[in-house]
Short mmCIF file of C-alpha atoms and ligand atoms in Angstrom, two decimals:
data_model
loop_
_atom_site.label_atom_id
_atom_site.label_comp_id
_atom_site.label_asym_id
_atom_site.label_seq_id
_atom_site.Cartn_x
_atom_site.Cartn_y
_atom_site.Cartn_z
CA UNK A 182 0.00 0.00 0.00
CA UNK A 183 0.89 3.61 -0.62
CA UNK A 184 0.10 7.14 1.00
CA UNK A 185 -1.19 9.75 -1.21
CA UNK A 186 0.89 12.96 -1.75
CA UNK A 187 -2.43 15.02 -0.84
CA UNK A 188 -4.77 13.28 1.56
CA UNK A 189 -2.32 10.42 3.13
CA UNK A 190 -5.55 7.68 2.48
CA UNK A 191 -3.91 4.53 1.03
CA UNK A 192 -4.07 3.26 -2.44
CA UNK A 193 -2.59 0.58 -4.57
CA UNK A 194 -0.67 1.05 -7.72
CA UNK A 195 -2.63 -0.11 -10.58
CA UNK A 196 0.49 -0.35 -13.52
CA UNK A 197 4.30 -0.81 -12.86
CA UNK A 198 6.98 0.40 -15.79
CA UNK A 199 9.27 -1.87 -14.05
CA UNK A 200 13.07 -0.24 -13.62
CA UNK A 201 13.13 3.29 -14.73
CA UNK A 202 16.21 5.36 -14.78
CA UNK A 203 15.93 9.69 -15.29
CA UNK A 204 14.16 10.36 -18.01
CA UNK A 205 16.50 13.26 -18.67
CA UNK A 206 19.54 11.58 -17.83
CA UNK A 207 21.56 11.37 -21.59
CA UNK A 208 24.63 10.33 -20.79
CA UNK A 209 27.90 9.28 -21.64
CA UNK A 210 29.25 5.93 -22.98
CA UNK A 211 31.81 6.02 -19.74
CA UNK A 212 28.58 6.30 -17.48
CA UNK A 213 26.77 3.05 -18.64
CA UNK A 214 26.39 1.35 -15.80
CA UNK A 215 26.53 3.87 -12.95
CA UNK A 216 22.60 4.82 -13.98
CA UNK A 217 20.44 5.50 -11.01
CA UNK A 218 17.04 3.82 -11.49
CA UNK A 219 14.00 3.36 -9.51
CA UNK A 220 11.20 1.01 -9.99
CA UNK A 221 8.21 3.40 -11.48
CA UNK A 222 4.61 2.86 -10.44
CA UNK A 223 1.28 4.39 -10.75
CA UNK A 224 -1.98 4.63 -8.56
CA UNK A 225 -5.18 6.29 -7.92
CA UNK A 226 -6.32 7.47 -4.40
CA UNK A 227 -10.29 7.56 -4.77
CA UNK A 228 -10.76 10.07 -2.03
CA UNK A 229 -8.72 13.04 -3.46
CA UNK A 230 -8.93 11.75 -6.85
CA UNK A 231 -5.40 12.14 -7.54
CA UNK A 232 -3.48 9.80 -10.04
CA UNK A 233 0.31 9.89 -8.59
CA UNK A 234 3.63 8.17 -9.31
CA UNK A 235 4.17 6.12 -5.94
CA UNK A 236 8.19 6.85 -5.48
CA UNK A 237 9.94 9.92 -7.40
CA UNK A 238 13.62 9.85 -7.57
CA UNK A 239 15.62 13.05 -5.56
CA UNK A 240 14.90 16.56 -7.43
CA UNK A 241 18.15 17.41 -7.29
CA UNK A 242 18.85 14.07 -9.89
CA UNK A 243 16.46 15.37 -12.07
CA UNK A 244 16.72 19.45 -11.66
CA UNK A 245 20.38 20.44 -11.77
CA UNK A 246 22.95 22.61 -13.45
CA UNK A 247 22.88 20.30 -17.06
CA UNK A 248 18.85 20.07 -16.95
CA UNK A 249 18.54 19.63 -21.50
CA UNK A 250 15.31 20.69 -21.46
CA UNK A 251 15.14 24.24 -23.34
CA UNK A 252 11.78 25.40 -23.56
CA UNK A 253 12.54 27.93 -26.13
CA UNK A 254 13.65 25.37 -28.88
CA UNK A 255 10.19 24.97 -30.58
CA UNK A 256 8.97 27.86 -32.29
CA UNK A 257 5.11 26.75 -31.54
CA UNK A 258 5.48 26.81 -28.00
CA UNK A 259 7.01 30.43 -27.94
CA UNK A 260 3.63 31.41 -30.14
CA UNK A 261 1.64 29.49 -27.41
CA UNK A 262 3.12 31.52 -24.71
CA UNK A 263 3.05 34.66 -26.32
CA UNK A 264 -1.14 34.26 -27.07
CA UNK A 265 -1.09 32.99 -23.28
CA UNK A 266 0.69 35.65 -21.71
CA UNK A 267 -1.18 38.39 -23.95
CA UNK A 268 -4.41 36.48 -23.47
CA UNK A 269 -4.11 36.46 -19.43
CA UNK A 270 -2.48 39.80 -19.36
CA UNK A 271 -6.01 41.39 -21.41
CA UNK A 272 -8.17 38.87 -18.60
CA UNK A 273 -6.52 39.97 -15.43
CA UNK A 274 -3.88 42.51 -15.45
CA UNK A 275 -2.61 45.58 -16.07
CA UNK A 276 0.60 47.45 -16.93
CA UNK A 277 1.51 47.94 -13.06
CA UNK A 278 1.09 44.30 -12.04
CA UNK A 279 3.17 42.11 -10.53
CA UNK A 280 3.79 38.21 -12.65
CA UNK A 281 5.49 35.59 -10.65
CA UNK A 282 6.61 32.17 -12.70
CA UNK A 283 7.51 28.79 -10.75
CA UNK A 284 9.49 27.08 -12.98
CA UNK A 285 10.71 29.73 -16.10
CA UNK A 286 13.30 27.66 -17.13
CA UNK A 287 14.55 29.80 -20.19
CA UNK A 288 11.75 32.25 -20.19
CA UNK A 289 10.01 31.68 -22.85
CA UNK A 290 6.59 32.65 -20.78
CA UNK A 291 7.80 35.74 -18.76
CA UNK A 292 9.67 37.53 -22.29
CA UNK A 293 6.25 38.83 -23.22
CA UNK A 294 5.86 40.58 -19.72
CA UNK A 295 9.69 41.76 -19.72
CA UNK A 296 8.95 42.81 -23.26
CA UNK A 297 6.03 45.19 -22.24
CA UNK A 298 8.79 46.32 -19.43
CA UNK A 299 6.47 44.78 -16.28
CA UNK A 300 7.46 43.82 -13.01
CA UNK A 301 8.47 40.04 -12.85
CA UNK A 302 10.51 37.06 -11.45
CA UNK A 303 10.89 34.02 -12.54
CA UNK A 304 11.72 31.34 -9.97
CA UNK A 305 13.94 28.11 -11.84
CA UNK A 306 16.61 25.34 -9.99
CA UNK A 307 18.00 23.96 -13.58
CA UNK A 308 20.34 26.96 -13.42
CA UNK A 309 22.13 26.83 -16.70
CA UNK A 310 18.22 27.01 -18.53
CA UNK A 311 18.02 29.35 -15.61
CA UNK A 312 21.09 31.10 -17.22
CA UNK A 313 19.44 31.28 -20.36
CA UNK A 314 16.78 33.16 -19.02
CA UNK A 315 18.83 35.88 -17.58
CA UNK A 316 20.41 36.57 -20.23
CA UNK A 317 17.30 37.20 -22.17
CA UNK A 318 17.26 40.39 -19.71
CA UNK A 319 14.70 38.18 -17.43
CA UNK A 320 14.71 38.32 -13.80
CA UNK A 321 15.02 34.77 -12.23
CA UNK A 322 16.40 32.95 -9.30
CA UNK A 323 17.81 30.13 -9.59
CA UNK A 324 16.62 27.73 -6.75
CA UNK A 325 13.45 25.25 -5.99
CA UNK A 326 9.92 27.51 -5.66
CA UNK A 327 8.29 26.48 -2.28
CA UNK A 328 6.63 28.23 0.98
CA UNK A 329 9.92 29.98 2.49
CA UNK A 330 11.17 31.32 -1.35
CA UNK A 331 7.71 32.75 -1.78
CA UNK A 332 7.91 34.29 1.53
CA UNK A 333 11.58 36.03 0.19
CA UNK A 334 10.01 36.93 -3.10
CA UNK A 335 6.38 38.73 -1.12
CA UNK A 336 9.82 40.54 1.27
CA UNK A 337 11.21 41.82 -2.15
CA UNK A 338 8.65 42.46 -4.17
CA UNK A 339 5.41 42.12 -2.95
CA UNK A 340 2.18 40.75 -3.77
CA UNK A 341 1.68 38.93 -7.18
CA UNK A 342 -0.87 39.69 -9.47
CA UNK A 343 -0.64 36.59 -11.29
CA UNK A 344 1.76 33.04 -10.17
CA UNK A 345 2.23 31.39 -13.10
CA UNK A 346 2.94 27.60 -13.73
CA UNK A 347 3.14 25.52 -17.26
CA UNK A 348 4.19 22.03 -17.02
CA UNK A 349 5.81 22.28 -13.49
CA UNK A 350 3.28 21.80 -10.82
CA UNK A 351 2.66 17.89 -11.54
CA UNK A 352 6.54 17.83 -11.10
CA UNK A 353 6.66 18.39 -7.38
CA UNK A 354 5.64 16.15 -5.05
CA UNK A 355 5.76 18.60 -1.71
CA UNK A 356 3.01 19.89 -3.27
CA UNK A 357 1.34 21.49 0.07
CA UNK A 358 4.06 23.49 0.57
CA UNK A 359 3.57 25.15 -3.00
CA UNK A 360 0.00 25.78 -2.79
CA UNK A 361 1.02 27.74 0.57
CA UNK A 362 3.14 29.59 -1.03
CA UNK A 363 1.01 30.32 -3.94
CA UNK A 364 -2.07 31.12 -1.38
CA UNK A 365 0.77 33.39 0.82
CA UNK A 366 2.27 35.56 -2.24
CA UNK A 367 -1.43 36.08 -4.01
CA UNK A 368 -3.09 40.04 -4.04
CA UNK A 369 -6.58 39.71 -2.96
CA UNK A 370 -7.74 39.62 -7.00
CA UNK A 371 -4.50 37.77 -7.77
CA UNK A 372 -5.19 34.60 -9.89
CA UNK A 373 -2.73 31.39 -10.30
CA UNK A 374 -3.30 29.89 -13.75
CA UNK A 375 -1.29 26.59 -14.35
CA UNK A 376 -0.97 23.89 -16.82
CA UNK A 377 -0.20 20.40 -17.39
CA UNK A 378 -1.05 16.95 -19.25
CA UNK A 379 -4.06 16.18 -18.99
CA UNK A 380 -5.19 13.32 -17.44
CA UNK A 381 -8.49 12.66 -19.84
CA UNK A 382 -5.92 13.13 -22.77
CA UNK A 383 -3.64 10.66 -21.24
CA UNK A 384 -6.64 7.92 -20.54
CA UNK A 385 -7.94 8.66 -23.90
CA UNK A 386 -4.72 8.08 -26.02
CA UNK A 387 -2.89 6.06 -24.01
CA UNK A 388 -0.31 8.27 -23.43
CA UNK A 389 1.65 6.33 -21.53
CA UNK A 390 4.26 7.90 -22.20
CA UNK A 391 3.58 11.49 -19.69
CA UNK A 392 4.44 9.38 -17.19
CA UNK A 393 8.34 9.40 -15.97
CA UNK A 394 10.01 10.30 -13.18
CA UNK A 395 9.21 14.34 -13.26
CA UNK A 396 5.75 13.94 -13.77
CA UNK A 397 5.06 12.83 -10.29
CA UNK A 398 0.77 14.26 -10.83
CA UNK A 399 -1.59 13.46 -12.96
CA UNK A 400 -4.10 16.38 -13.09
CA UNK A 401 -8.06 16.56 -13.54
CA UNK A 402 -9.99 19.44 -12.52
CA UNK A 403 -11.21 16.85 -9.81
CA UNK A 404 -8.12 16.35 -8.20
CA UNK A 405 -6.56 20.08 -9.00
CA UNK A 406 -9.96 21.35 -6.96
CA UNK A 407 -9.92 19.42 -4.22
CA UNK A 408 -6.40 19.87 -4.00
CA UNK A 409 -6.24 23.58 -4.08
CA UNK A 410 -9.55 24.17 -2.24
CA UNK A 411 -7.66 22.81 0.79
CA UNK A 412 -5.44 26.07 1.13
CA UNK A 413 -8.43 28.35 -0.04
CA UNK A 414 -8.01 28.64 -3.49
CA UNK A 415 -10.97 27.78 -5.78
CA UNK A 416 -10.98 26.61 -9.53
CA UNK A 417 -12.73 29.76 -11.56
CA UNK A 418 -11.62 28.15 -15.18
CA UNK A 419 -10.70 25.54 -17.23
CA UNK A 420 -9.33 25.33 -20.71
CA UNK A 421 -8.21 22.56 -23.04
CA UNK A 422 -5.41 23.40 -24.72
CA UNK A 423 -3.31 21.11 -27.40
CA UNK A 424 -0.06 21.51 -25.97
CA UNK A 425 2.39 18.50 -25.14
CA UNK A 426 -0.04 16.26 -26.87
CA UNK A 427 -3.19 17.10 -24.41
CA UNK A 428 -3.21 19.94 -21.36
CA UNK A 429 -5.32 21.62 -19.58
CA UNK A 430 -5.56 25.17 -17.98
CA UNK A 431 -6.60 25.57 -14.60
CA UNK A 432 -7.19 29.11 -13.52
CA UNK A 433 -7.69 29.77 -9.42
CA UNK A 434 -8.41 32.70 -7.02
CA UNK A 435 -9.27 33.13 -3.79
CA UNK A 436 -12.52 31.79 -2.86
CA UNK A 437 -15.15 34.25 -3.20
CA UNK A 438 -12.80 36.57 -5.52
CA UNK A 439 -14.31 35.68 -9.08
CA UNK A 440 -17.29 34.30 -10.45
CA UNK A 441 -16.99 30.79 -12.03
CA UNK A 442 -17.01 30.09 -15.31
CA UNK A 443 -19.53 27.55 -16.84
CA UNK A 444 -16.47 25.59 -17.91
CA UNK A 445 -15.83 24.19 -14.99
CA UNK A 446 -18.83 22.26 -14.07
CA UNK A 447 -18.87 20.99 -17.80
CA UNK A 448 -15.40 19.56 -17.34
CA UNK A 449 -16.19 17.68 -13.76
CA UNK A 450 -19.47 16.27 -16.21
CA UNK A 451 -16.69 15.48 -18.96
CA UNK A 452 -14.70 13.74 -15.91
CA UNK A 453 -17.62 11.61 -14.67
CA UNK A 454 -18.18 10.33 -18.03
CA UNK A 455 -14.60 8.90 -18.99
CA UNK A 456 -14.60 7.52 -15.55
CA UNK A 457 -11.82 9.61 -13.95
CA UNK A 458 -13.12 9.12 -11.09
CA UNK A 459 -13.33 5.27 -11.34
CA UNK A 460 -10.58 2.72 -10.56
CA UNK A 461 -11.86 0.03 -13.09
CA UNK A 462 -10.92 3.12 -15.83
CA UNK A 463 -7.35 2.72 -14.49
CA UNK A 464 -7.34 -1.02 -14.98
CA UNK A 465 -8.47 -0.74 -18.47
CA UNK A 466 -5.99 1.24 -19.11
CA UNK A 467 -3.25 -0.54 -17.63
CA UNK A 468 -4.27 -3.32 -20.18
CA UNK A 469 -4.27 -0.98 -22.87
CA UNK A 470 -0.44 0.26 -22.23
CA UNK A 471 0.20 -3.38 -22.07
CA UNK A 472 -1.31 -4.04 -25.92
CA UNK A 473 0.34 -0.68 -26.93
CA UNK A 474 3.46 -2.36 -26.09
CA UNK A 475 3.14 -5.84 -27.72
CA UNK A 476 1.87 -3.84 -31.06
CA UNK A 477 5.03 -1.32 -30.93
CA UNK A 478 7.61 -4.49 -30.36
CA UNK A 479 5.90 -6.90 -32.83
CA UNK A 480 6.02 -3.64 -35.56
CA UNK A 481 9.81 -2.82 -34.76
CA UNK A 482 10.58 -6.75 -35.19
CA UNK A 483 8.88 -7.27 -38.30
CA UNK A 484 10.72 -4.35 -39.56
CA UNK A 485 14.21 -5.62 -38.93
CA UNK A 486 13.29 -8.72 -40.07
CA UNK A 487 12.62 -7.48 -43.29
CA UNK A 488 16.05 -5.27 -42.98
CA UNK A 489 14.53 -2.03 -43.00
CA UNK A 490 16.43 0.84 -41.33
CA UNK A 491 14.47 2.53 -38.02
CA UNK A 492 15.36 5.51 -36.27
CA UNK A 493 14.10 7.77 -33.73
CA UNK A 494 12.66 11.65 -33.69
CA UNK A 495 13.02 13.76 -30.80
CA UNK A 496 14.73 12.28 -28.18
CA UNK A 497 12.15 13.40 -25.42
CA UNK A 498 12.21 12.74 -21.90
CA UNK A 499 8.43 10.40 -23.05
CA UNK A 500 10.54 8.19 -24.80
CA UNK A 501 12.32 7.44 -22.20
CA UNK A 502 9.69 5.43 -20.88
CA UNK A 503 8.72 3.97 -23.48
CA UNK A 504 11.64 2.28 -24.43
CA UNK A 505 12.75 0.86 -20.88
CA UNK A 506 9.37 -0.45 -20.71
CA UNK A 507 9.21 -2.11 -23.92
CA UNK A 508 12.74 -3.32 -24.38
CA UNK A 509 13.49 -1.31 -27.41
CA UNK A 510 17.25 -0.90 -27.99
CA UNK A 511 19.61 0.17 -30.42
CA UNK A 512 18.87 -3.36 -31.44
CA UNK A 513 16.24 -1.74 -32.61
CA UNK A 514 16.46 1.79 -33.18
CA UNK A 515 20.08 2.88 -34.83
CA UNK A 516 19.91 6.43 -33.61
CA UNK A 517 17.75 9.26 -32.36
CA UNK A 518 18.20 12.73 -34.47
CA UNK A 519 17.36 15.74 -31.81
CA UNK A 520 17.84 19.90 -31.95
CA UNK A 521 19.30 20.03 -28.53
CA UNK A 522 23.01 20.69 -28.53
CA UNK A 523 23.08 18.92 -25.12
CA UNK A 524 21.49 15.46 -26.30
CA UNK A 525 23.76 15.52 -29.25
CA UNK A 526 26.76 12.73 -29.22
CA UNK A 527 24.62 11.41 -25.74
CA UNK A 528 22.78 8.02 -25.20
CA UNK A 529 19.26 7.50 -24.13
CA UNK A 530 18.90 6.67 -20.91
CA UNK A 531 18.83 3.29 -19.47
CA UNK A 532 18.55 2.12 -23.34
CA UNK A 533 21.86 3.51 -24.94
CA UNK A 534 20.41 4.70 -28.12
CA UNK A 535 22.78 7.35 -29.83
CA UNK A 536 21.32 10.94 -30.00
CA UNK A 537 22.87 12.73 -33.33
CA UNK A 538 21.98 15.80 -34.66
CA UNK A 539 19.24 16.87 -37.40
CA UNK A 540 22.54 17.15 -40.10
CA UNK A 541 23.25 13.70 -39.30
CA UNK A 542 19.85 12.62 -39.86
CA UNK A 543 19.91 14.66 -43.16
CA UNK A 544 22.89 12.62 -43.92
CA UNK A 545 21.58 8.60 -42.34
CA UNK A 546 18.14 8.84 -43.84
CA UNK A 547 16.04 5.55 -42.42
CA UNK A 548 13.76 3.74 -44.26
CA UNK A 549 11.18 4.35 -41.09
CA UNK A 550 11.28 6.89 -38.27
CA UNK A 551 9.54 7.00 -34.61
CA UNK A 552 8.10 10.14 -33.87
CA UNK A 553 8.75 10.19 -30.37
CA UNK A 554 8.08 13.87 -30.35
CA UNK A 555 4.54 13.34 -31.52
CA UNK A 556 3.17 16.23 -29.79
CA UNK A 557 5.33 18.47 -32.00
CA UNK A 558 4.10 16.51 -34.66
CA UNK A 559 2.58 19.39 -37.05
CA UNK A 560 5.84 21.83 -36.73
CA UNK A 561 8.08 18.64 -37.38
CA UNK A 562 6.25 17.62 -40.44
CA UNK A 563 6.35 21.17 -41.75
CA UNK A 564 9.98 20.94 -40.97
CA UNK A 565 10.68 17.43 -43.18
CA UNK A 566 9.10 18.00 -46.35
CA UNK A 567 11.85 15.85 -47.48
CA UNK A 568 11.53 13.03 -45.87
CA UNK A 569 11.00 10.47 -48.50
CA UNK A 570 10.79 7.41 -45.69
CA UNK A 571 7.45 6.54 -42.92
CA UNK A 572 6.88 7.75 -40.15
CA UNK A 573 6.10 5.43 -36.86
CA UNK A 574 3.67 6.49 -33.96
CA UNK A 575 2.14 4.64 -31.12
CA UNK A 576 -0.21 7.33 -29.80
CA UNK A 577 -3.55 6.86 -29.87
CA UNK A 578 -2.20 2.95 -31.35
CA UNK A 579 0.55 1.75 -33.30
CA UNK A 580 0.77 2.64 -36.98
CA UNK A 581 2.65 3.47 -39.53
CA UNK A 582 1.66 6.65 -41.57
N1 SAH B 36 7.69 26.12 -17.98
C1 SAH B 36 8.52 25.54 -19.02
C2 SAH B 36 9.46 24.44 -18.47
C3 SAH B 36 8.84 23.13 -18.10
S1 SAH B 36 10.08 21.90 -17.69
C4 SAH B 36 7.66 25.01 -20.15
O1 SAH B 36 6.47 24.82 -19.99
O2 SAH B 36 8.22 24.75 -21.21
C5 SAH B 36 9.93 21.80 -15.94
C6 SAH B 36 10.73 22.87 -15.23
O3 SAH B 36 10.35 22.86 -13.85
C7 SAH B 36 12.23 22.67 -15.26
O4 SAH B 36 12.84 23.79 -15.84
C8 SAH B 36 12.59 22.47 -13.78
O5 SAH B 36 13.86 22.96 -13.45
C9 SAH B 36 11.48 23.23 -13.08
N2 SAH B 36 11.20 22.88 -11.66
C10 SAH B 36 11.21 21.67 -11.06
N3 SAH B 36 10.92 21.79 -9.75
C11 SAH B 36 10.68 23.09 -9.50
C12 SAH B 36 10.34 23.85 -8.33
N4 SAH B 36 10.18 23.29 -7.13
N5 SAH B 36 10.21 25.20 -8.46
C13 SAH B 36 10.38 25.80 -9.66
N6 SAH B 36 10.70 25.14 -10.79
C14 SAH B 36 10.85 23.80 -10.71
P1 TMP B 37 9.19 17.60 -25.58
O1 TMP B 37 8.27 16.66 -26.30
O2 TMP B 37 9.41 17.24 -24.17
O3 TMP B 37 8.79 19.05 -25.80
O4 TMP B 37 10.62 17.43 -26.26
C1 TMP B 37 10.81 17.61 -27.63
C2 TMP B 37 12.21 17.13 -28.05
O5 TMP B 37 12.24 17.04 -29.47
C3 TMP B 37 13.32 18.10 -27.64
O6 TMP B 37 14.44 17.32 -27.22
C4 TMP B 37 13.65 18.85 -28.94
C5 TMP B 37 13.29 17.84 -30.01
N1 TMP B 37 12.80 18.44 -31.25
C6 TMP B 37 13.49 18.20 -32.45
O7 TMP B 37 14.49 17.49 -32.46
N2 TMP B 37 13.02 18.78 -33.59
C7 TMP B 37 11.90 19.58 -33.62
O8 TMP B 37 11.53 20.08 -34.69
C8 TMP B 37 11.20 19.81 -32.36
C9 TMP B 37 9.95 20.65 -32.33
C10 TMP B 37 11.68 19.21 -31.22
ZN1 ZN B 38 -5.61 11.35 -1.87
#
């Protein structure tokens, strides 16, 4: 049995990935063998409604000075944040306000604000994308958001207008502590708007693949509102948004401090329905990760049989789990082509597939490809109109298109 993050009520996992190492961890050929890994389970606690890794490796292994996540390296998600930031500014704020973001890493969010010369911080531990952000002109600290920094930031600055969060929040496990510190730093009228994978997206396409070490929540606006409405906050909005292959918006206040939008009672509905709230929904989709697997190994066999060259696209902290959990080597899967400077000449984690750059993919042209980035999957086919080859996915199934 486990104790829930939120409530402490007991639960049982309902799927294991087995051994899992850092999802982020690309490493060296002189480091195989020295990988830290951790045995990666899921459950559901049906009092607070929360779906919740059951053991999350040290955030200091997974948030540190070489953190090769750069936010900033897709041009659709610097539109996204740009609409967001202009779209929440127009909702909520004005020119004098204060905009607080947990989790900036190279400030692709807080530029807008900065840009229209507002008062900001931006609060990031990975400090070399932390780096990055500062030299933008952005104003960030580098250490792990919680109760006593936003204590120190309220000292400095003062209230916040708006605490903003994208695809942070289901990363931290001392979660209580946060929403104190949201709830402490807040202005009466203040809102904290967050997002993160959706959980309905994730049941619905079973995207298995959300889950790995970082990702240590699984959101729905039943869990994010009984969550929050413990330290007085209360869930206003909702929006779906398309962003890392399924997300949704939350948007909370102080009780009392806004009217509710309609939204929000038509997303609990939308919750009842696919059974969020259910534990046999879990199951099924325990079974369904298991067929997604079989499929994806039985395709990837048949193809080497037939000597057909397969490699990867996007070597994204997803497909880490996905290949520890389904075996998939560079037996397999000859290389992984990948933007990011510091995944270049690397190895996948726990798996030891070689990460090369887009020239070298240019230049090694397989006969099939995985999209492991699939939620990038519109800017990356705009970006290959070359690519003579097929392309492999396995969300919502395995196919070949
Ligand atoms: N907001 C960006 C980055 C998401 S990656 C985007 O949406 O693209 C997750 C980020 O959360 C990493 O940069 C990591 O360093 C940061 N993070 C992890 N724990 C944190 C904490 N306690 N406080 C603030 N940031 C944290
Ligand atoms: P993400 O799915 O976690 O956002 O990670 C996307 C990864 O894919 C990241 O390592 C960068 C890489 N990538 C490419 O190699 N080419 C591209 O065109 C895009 C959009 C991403
Ligand atoms: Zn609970």
């Amino acid at each position: 049995m486990n104790k829930c993050l939120v409530c402490e009520s007991t639960f049982s996992p309902f799927i294991s990935f087995g051994d899992q190492p850092i999802a982020n961890g690309f490493l060296k050929e002189e480091d195989f063998g020295k990988e830290y890994l951790f045995e990666m389970k899921v459950g559901y606690c049906d009092q607070c409604h929360m779906v919740q890794l059951t053991e999350q490796p040290d955030r200091e292994k997974m948030f540190h000075d070489q953190y090769p996540f750069y936010s900033s390296l897709s041009n659709h998600m610097q539109k996204h944040f740009r609409s967001e930031g202009e779209e929440i500014f127009n909702s909520y704020l004005n020119k004098d306000s204060f905009v607080v973001e947990v989790g900036c890493n190279d400030g692709i969010f807080l530029q807008y604000f900065k840009d229209k010369g507002m008062k900001h911080l931006g609060i990031e531990p990975s400090s070399n994308v932390a780096e990055a952000a500062k030299e933008k002109g952005i104003n960030a600290w580098s250490t792990f958001f919680d109760e006593d920094v936003a204590k120190k930031a309220e000292l400095e600055y003062g209230k916040a207008d708006l605490v903003f969060s994208a695809n942070v929040i289901c990363h931290i496990p001392y979660i209580h502590s946060i929403a104190k510190g949201i709830e402490s730093i807040l202005s009466d009228k203040g809102v904290f708007v967050f997002e993160d994978p959706y959980l309905g997206d994730i049941i619905e396409k079973t995207s298995y693949d959300q889950i790995y070490d970082e990702h240590v929540f699984f959101f729905s606006a039943h869990s994010v509102s009984t969550l929050f409405s413990r330290h007085g906050l209360e869930l206003i909005d909702v929006k779906k948004i398309p962003t890392h292959g399924g997300s949704m918006r939350y948007t909370l206040a102080r009780s009392g401090a806004f009217e509710k939008s309609n939204a929000v009672n038509e997303v609990l509905k939308h919750e009842e329905e696919l059974g969020l709230t259910k534990f046999e929904t879990y199951e099924k989709f325990s079974k369904n990760v298991e067929n997604s697997k079989k499929n994806f190994v039985a395709l990837l066999e048949k193809l080497k049989s037939e000597g057909k060259s397969v490699a990867g696209y996007g070597a994204t902290s997803k497909s880490t789990t996905v290949l520890n959990y389904c075996g998939v080597g560079p037996n397999h899967i000859s290389f992984i082509s990948d933007t990011t400077p510091m995944k270049q000449e690397k190895f996948t984690p726990g798996t030891h597939i070689p990460v090369k750059s887009r020239e070298y993919f240019g230049q090694n042209t397989p006969d099939y490809i995985v999209l492991f980035a699939w939620n990038h999957k519109k800017e990356i086919i705009e970006n290959e109109p070359g690519f003579e080859g097929r392309w492999i996915t396995y969300i919502p199934d395995v196919h070949v298109f």
